[in-house]
Short mmCIF file of C-alpha atoms in Angstrom, two decimals:
data_model
loop_
_atom_site.label_atom_id
_atom_site.label_comp_id
_atom_site.label_asym_id
_atom_site.label_seq_id
_atom_site.Cartn_x
_atom_site.Cartn_y
_atom_site.Cartn_z
CA GLU A 249 -61.32 151.57 44.03
CA THR A 250 -58.74 152.50 47.07
CA GLY A 251 -55.39 152.41 47.87
CA VAL A 252 -53.34 150.69 45.34
CA THR A 253 -54.41 147.79 42.81
CA GLN A 254 -52.73 145.28 40.80
CA THR A 255 -53.81 143.22 37.66
CA PRO A 256 -53.41 140.46 37.26
CA ARG A 257 -53.14 138.87 40.55
CA HIS A 258 -51.84 135.57 39.04
CA LEU A 259 -50.08 134.92 35.87
CA VAL A 260 -48.47 131.95 34.43
CA MET A 261 -46.23 132.37 30.90
CA GLY A 262 -44.20 130.61 28.95
CA MET A 263 -40.53 131.78 28.41
CA THR A 264 -41.25 133.09 24.81
CA ASN A 265 -44.51 134.91 25.93
CA LYS A 266 -44.94 138.88 26.30
CA LYS A 267 -47.15 139.98 29.36
CA SER A 268 -47.58 143.05 31.23
CA LEU A 269 -48.48 143.97 34.90
CA LYS A 270 -50.38 146.86 35.59
CA CYS A 271 -50.60 149.05 38.82
CA GLU A 272 -52.68 152.03 39.50
CA GLN A 273 -52.47 153.95 42.62
CA HIS A 274 -56.01 155.82 43.93
CA LEU A 275 -54.06 157.88 46.82
CA GLY A 276 -52.78 160.93 45.11
CA HIS A 277 -49.30 160.11 45.25
CA ASN A 278 -46.55 161.14 42.93
CA ALA A 279 -44.01 158.28 43.16
CA MET A 280 -44.43 154.57 42.30
CA TYR A 281 -42.15 151.80 42.93
CA TRP A 282 -41.86 148.14 41.51
CA TYR A 283 -40.37 145.49 43.97
CA LYS A 284 -39.75 141.91 43.78
CA GLN A 285 -40.11 139.20 46.29
CA SER A 286 -38.41 135.80 45.63
CA ALA A 287 -38.61 132.79 47.89
CA LYS A 288 -35.87 132.96 50.49
CA LYS A 289 -34.87 136.67 49.50
CA PRO A 290 -35.61 139.87 50.93
CA LEU A 291 -37.89 142.12 49.22
CA GLU A 292 -35.88 143.81 46.45
CA LEU A 293 -36.34 147.09 44.73
CA MET A 294 -36.49 147.04 40.94
CA PHE A 295 -37.68 150.51 39.52
CA VAL A 296 -38.58 153.90 41.07
CA TYR A 297 -40.78 156.36 38.92
CA SER A 298 -41.49 159.96 39.95
CA LEU A 299 -43.61 162.21 38.11
CA GLU A 300 -43.58 159.80 35.27
CA GLU A 301 -39.81 159.87 35.20
CA ARG A 302 -37.58 156.62 36.00
CA VAL A 303 -35.45 157.76 38.58
CA GLU A 304 -33.65 154.18 39.58
CA ASN A 305 -33.07 151.06 37.82
CA ASN A 306 -31.91 149.00 40.23
CA SER A 307 -29.60 146.35 37.82
CA VAL A 308 -32.93 144.96 36.40
CA PRO A 309 -32.26 143.03 33.45
CA SER A 310 -33.64 144.35 30.07
CA ARG A 311 -36.41 141.65 29.62
CA PHE A 312 -38.33 143.85 32.34
CA SER A 313 -39.39 146.87 30.92
CA PRO A 314 -41.32 149.62 32.95
CA GLU A 315 -43.61 152.33 31.84
CA CYS A 316 -45.24 154.94 33.79
CA PRO A 317 -47.73 157.02 31.52
CA ASN A 318 -48.85 159.18 34.20
CA SER A 319 -48.80 159.58 38.10
CA SER A 320 -51.40 157.09 38.92
CA HIS A 321 -50.32 154.41 36.40
CA LEU A 322 -47.30 152.21 36.45
CA PHE A 323 -46.69 148.96 34.21
CA LEU A 324 -44.28 146.27 33.89
CA HIS A 325 -43.74 144.69 30.55
CA LEU A 326 -42.44 141.21 30.53
CA HIS A 327 -40.51 139.21 27.70
CA THR A 328 -38.64 136.34 27.31
CA LEU A 329 -38.28 135.45 30.98
CA GLN A 330 -36.67 132.92 32.79
CA PRO A 331 -38.09 130.39 35.35
CA GLU A 332 -36.04 132.01 38.02
CA ASP A 333 -38.06 135.31 37.46
CA SER A 334 -40.93 133.49 38.99
CA ALA A 335 -41.99 135.58 42.04
CA LEU A 336 -44.42 137.77 43.77
CA TYR A 337 -44.31 141.34 41.94
CA LEU A 338 -45.43 144.29 44.21
CA CYS A 339 -46.10 147.75 43.17
CA ALA A 340 -46.23 150.64 45.87
CA SER A 341 -46.80 154.55 45.86
CA SER A 342 -45.83 157.37 47.96
CA HIS A 343 -46.00 160.98 48.12
CA ARG A 344 -42.60 162.73 47.13
CA GLY A 345 -41.33 165.50 49.25
CA SER A 346 -43.59 164.00 51.96
CA SER A 347 -42.80 161.39 54.50
CA TYR A 348 -42.37 159.02 51.74
CA GLU A 349 -44.60 156.47 53.71
CA GLN A 350 -44.99 153.77 51.12
CA TYR A 351 -48.40 151.66 50.22
CA PHE A 352 -48.22 148.51 48.45
CA GLY A 353 -50.63 146.86 46.26
CA PRO A 354 -51.77 143.30 46.66
CA GLY A 355 -49.28 141.75 44.33
CA THR A 356 -49.09 139.90 41.15
CA ARG A 357 -47.76 136.16 41.45
CA LEU A 358 -45.80 134.93 38.42
CA THR A 359 -44.70 131.84 37.22
CA VAL A 360 -42.85 131.32 34.32
CA THR A 361 -42.71 127.88 32.87
CA GLY B 103 -27.66 150.09 50.86
CA ILE B 104 -28.60 149.59 54.44
CA GLN B 105 -28.42 146.36 56.12
CA VAL B 106 -31.75 145.12 57.98
CA GLU B 107 -31.47 142.65 60.31
CA GLN B 108 -35.03 141.03 61.90
CA SER B 109 -35.39 138.74 64.76
CA PRO B 110 -36.40 136.32 65.64
CA PRO B 111 -36.64 134.77 61.93
CA ASP B 112 -39.59 132.37 63.20
CA LEU B 113 -41.89 132.68 66.38
CA ILE B 114 -44.72 130.28 67.66
CA LEU B 115 -47.08 131.48 70.04
CA GLN B 116 -49.93 130.17 71.79
CA GLU B 117 -53.26 132.66 71.35
CA GLY B 118 -53.24 135.41 74.15
CA ALA B 119 -49.24 135.49 74.41
CA ASN B 120 -47.57 138.72 73.74
CA SER B 121 -44.31 138.93 71.76
CA THR B 122 -41.49 141.49 70.73
CA LEU B 123 -39.99 141.78 67.09
CA ARG B 124 -36.60 143.30 66.75
CA CYS B 125 -35.34 145.31 63.69
CA ASN B 126 -31.68 146.56 63.68
CA PHE B 127 -30.43 148.82 61.05
CA SER B 128 -26.87 149.82 59.80
CA ASP B 129 -27.43 153.56 59.24
CA SER B 130 -29.18 156.62 59.76
CA VAL B 131 -32.74 156.54 58.63
CA ASN B 132 -35.58 158.83 57.79
CA ASN B 133 -38.23 156.30 57.28
CA LEU B 134 -38.87 152.98 58.76
CA GLN B 135 -41.89 151.12 58.22
CA TRP B 136 -43.46 147.92 59.94
CA PHE B 137 -45.55 145.73 57.64
CA HIS B 138 -47.85 142.66 58.12
CA GLN B 139 -47.71 140.34 54.83
CA ASN B 140 -50.81 138.03 55.02
CA PRO B 141 -51.19 134.87 53.23
CA TRP B 142 -52.09 136.46 50.03
CA GLY B 143 -48.92 138.18 49.78
CA GLN B 144 -50.39 141.74 50.67
CA LEU B 145 -48.27 143.95 52.61
CA ILE B 146 -50.39 145.65 55.31
CA ASN B 147 -49.11 149.10 56.78
CA LEU B 148 -48.84 148.59 60.36
CA PHE B 149 -46.71 151.84 61.42
CA TYR B 150 -44.46 154.43 60.25
CA ILE B 151 -41.95 155.17 62.67
CA PRO B 152 -38.64 156.64 61.84
CA SER B 153 -38.40 157.41 65.71
CA GLY B 154 -40.60 157.45 68.68
CA THR B 155 -43.25 155.36 69.94
CA LYS B 156 -46.83 154.57 68.44
CA GLN B 157 -49.81 152.36 69.37
CA ASN B 158 -52.72 151.22 67.55
CA GLY B 159 -55.05 148.66 69.52
CA ARG B 160 -52.91 145.43 70.69
CA LEU B 161 -50.17 146.78 68.61
CA SER B 162 -47.45 149.02 69.31
CA ALA B 163 -43.60 150.35 67.84
CA THR B 164 -40.80 151.89 68.98
CA THR B 165 -37.91 153.35 67.12
CA VAL B 166 -34.80 154.30 68.86
CA ALA B 167 -32.91 155.86 65.79
CA THR B 168 -29.75 157.00 67.49
CA GLU B 169 -29.23 153.35 68.46
CA ARG B 170 -30.89 152.19 65.24
CA TYR B 171 -33.20 149.58 66.25
CA SER B 172 -36.73 149.43 66.39
CA LEU B 173 -39.16 146.97 68.27
CA LEU B 174 -42.65 145.81 67.42
CA TYR B 175 -44.84 144.89 70.13
CA ILE B 176 -47.93 142.51 69.89
CA SER B 177 -50.11 142.36 73.00
CA SER B 178 -52.72 139.19 73.55
CA SER B 179 -51.90 137.53 69.91
CA GLN B 180 -54.72 136.10 67.92
CA THR B 181 -54.66 133.54 65.04
CA THR B 182 -55.46 136.62 62.61
CA ASP B 183 -51.89 137.81 63.83
CA SER B 184 -50.14 134.72 61.96
CA GLY B 185 -48.30 135.92 58.87
CA VAL B 186 -44.52 137.67 58.12
CA TYR B 187 -43.74 140.99 59.72
CA PHE B 188 -41.35 143.01 57.84
CA CYS B 189 -39.22 146.06 58.72
CA ALA B 190 -38.36 148.48 56.08
CA VAL B 191 -36.06 151.49 56.24
CA GLY B 192 -35.17 154.21 53.91
CA GLY B 193 -31.95 156.22 54.42
CA ARG B 194 -31.44 160.25 54.03
CA GLY B 195 -29.75 159.59 50.93
CA SER B 196 -32.13 157.04 49.33
CA THR B 197 -33.56 157.94 46.18
CA LEU B 198 -36.85 159.11 46.53
CA GLY B 199 -37.55 157.00 49.71
CA ARG B 200 -36.67 153.63 48.70
CA LEU B 201 -37.30 151.03 51.06
CA TYR B 202 -34.58 148.46 52.12
CA PHE B 203 -36.26 145.38 53.64
CA GLY B 204 -35.15 142.71 56.37
CA ARG B 205 -36.00 139.01 56.01
CA GLY B 206 -38.92 139.19 58.19
CA THR B 207 -40.31 137.59 61.07
CA GLN B 208 -42.79 134.41 60.52
CA LEU B 209 -45.10 134.36 63.40
CA THR B 210 -47.39 131.67 63.84
CA VAL B 211 -50.17 131.74 66.72
CA TRP B 212 -51.75 128.80 67.52
CA PRO B 213 -55.49 128.51 68.91
#
């Protein structure tokens, strides 16, 4: 695998379900990000992790719970979501202390029914 | 946060035509990236260009940081260029390089 990978690519879940999104970067980066892309809205940052420490939570509801066990992996745990949470969730990584040029994964398209 | 405005919002071209996409931003930046989002949602890195000019094949970009704008040029458009083009910027005070995105330019190239 190269670059940034995300699984699953598509997810349909009910409002009472619990699921997790996974992101893995193979670029040797040390900062990782979750972004949300909703229809007709700009991409918006959700969380930033650096060296496994969360450094920003962009006013995201608690039904989204991130986890970064090491510098290569990032998870987004989902529970009791709402239909308006349906969106494309994108993971990105960059190298802290360098240019911060970000590279994105292919995204997980989430539908909440 | 930094405001990012992209224009035009939509662009329809015949194959072979040239185009210019613009990105204006509201504050000083130390990161500016252009992306192409393909139909499956993947953001493809085109340029990392906080200042200056770069070229990659039929694509080139120029950022004039002092005037807070960037331009993406596409020459000899092909149908495979279709998709949404995003400009994203990061400010000097931004947490760990967080990016602020514009709303994108939807490009459609007809054969």
